[in-house]
Coordinates of C-alpha atoms in Angstrom, one line a residue:
X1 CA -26.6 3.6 -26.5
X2 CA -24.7 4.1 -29.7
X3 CA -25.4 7.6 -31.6
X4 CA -26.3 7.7 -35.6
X5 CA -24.3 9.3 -37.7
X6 CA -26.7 11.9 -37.8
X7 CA -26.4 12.5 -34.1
X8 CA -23.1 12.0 -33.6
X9 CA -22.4 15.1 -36.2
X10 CA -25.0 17.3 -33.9
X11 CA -23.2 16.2 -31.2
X12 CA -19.6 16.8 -32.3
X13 CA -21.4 20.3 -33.4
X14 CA -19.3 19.1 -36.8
X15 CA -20.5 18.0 -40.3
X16 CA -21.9 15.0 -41.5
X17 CA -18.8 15.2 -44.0
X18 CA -16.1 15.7 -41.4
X19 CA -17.3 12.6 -39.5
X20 CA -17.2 10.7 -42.5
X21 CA -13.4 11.9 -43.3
X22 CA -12.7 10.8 -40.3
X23 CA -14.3 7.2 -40.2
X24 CA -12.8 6.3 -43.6
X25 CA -9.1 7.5 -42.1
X26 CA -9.9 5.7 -39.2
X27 CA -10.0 8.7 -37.1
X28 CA -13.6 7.1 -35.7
X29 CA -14.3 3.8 -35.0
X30 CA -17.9 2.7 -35.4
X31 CA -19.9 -0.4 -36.6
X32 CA -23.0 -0.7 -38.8
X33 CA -26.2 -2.0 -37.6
X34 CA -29.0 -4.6 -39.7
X35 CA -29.8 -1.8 -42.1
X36 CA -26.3 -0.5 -42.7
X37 CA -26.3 2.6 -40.9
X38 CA -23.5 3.5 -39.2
X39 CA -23.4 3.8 -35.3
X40 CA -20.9 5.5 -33.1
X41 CA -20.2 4.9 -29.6
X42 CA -20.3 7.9 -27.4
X43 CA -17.2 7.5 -25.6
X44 CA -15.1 7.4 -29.4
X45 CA -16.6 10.5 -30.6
X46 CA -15.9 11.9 -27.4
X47 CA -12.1 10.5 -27.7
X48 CA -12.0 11.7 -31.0
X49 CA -13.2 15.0 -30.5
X50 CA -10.4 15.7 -27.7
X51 CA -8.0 14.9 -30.2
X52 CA -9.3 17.1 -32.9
X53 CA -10.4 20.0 -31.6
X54 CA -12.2 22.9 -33.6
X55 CA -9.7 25.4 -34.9
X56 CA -10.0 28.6 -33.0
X57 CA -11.6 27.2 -30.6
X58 CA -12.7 29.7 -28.4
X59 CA -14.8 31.8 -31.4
X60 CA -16.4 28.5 -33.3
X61 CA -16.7 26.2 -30.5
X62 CA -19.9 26.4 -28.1
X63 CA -20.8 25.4 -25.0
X64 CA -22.1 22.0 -25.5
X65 CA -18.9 20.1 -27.4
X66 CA -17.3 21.3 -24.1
X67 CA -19.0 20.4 -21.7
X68 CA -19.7 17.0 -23.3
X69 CA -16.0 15.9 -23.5
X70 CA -15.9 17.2 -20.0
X71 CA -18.8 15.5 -18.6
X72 CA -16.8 12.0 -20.3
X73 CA -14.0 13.0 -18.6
X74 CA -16.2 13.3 -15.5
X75 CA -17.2 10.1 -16.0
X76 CA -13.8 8.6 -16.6
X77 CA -12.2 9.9 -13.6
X78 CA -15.4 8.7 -11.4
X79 CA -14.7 5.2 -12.8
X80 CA -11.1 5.2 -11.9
X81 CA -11.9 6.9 -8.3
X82 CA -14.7 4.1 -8.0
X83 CA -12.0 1.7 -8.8
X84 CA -9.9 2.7 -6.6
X85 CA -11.9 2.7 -3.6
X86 CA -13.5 -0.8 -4.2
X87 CA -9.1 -1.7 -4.0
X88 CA -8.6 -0.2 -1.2
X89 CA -12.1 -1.4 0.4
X90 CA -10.4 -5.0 -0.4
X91 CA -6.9 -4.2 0.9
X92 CA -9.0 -2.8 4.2
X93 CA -11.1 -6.1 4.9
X94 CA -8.1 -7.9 4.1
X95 CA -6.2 -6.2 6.5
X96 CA -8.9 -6.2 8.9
X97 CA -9.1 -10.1 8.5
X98 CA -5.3 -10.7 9.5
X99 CA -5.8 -8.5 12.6
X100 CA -8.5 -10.2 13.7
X101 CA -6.6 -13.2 13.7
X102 CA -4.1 -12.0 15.4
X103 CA -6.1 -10.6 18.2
X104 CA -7.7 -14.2 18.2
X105 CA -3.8 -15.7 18.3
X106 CA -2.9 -13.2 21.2
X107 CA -5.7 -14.2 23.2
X108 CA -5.4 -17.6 23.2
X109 CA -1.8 -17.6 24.2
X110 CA -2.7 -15.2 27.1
X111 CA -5.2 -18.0 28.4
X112 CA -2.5 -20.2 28.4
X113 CA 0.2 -18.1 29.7
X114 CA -2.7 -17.4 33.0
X115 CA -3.4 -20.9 32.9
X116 CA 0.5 -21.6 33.0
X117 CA 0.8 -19.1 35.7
X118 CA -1.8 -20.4 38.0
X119 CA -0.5 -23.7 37.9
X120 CA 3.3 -23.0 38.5
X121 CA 1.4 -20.7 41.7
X122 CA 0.0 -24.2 42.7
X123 CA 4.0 -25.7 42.0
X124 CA 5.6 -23.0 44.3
X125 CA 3.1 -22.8 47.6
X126 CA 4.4 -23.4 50.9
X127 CA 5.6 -27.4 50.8
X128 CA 6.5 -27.6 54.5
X129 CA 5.5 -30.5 56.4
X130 CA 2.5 -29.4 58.6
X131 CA 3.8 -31.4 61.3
X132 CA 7.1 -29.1 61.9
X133 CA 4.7 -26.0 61.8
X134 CA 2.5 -27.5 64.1
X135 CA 5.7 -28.1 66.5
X136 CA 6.6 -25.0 66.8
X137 CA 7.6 -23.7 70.2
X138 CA 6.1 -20.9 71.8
X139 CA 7.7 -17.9 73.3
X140 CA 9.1 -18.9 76.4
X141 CA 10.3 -22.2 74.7
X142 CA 12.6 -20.4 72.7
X143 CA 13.8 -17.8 75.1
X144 CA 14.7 -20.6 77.7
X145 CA 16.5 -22.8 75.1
X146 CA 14.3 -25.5 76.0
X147 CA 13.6 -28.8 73.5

C-alpha cells in the first residue's frame, strides 16, 4: 500500500517541504494517482531515508524513523534468507533425486551380479560321470590292488 505525501512526511518524521525537495531532485521516486496526488512506496522512502539521515541524529531523530528503516531491513534480509532456503530446498530434492537413482542403478546390477553368480554356481558343480562314482571300489579293493 503506497503512503500519501502526507504520510510519508509523518513517517519520515520530516516535512512536507523536505519530501518535496527531494521528489523534484529525484531523491524520491513516487507516482500520482487519478486525482493527482502523489503516492510513495514504502520501501523508497525507506531507501531514501537510509541515505539521508537526520543531522545529529541521535538528538533530532526518534524512535520510530529507526525502527522503521530497521524493520525494512528486517524484512529485506528475511526475503533474501527465504530465498535462499527455497535454493537450497531445490539443490536438496535435486540431489536427493540423483541418489535415488543411483541406489535404484546399484540394485539392479546387484540382482544381476547374484543372478550371474548363481548361474556360473550351476556352470561349476561336480560334472563327473555318475557311473565312475558309482564304481568306486571299496576298502579292501583298494588295499589288495584288485580291478
Amino acid at each position: 500500500m503506497k503512503l500519501t505525501f502526507g504520510q510519508a512526511a509523518k513517517t519520515a518524521k520530516r516535512s512536507k517541504g523536505t519530501l518535496s525537495k527531494a521528489l523534484n531532485s529525484g531523491g524520491i521516486s513516487a507516482e500520482k494517482d487519478d486525482k493527482g496526488r502523489w503516492q510513495i512506496d514504502p520501501s523508497e522512502l525507506s531507501r531514501w531515508m537510509s541515505a539521508n539521515p537526520f543531522p545529529n541524529s541521535h538528538e533530532n531523530q526518534s524512535e520510530t524513523p529507526e525502527e522503521t528503516h530497521e524493520n525494512s531491513s528486517l524484512g529485506v534480509e528475511v526475503k533474501m534468507l527465504r530465498e535462499q532456503i527455497d535454493a537450497m530446498t531445490v539443490e536438496r530434492d535435486r540431489e536427493r533425486g540423483q541418489l535415488v537413482d543411483q541406489i535404484e542403478d546399484l540394485r539392479s546390477r546387484l540382482n544381476g551380479a547374484e543372478a550371474e553368480r548363481v548361474r556360473l554356481n550351476a556352470l561349476l558343480t561336480d560334472q563327473r560321470d555318475k557311473a565312475e562314482t558309482s564304481a568306486r571300489r571299496g576298502f579292501w579293493g583298494r588295499v589288495l590292488g584288485g580291478r
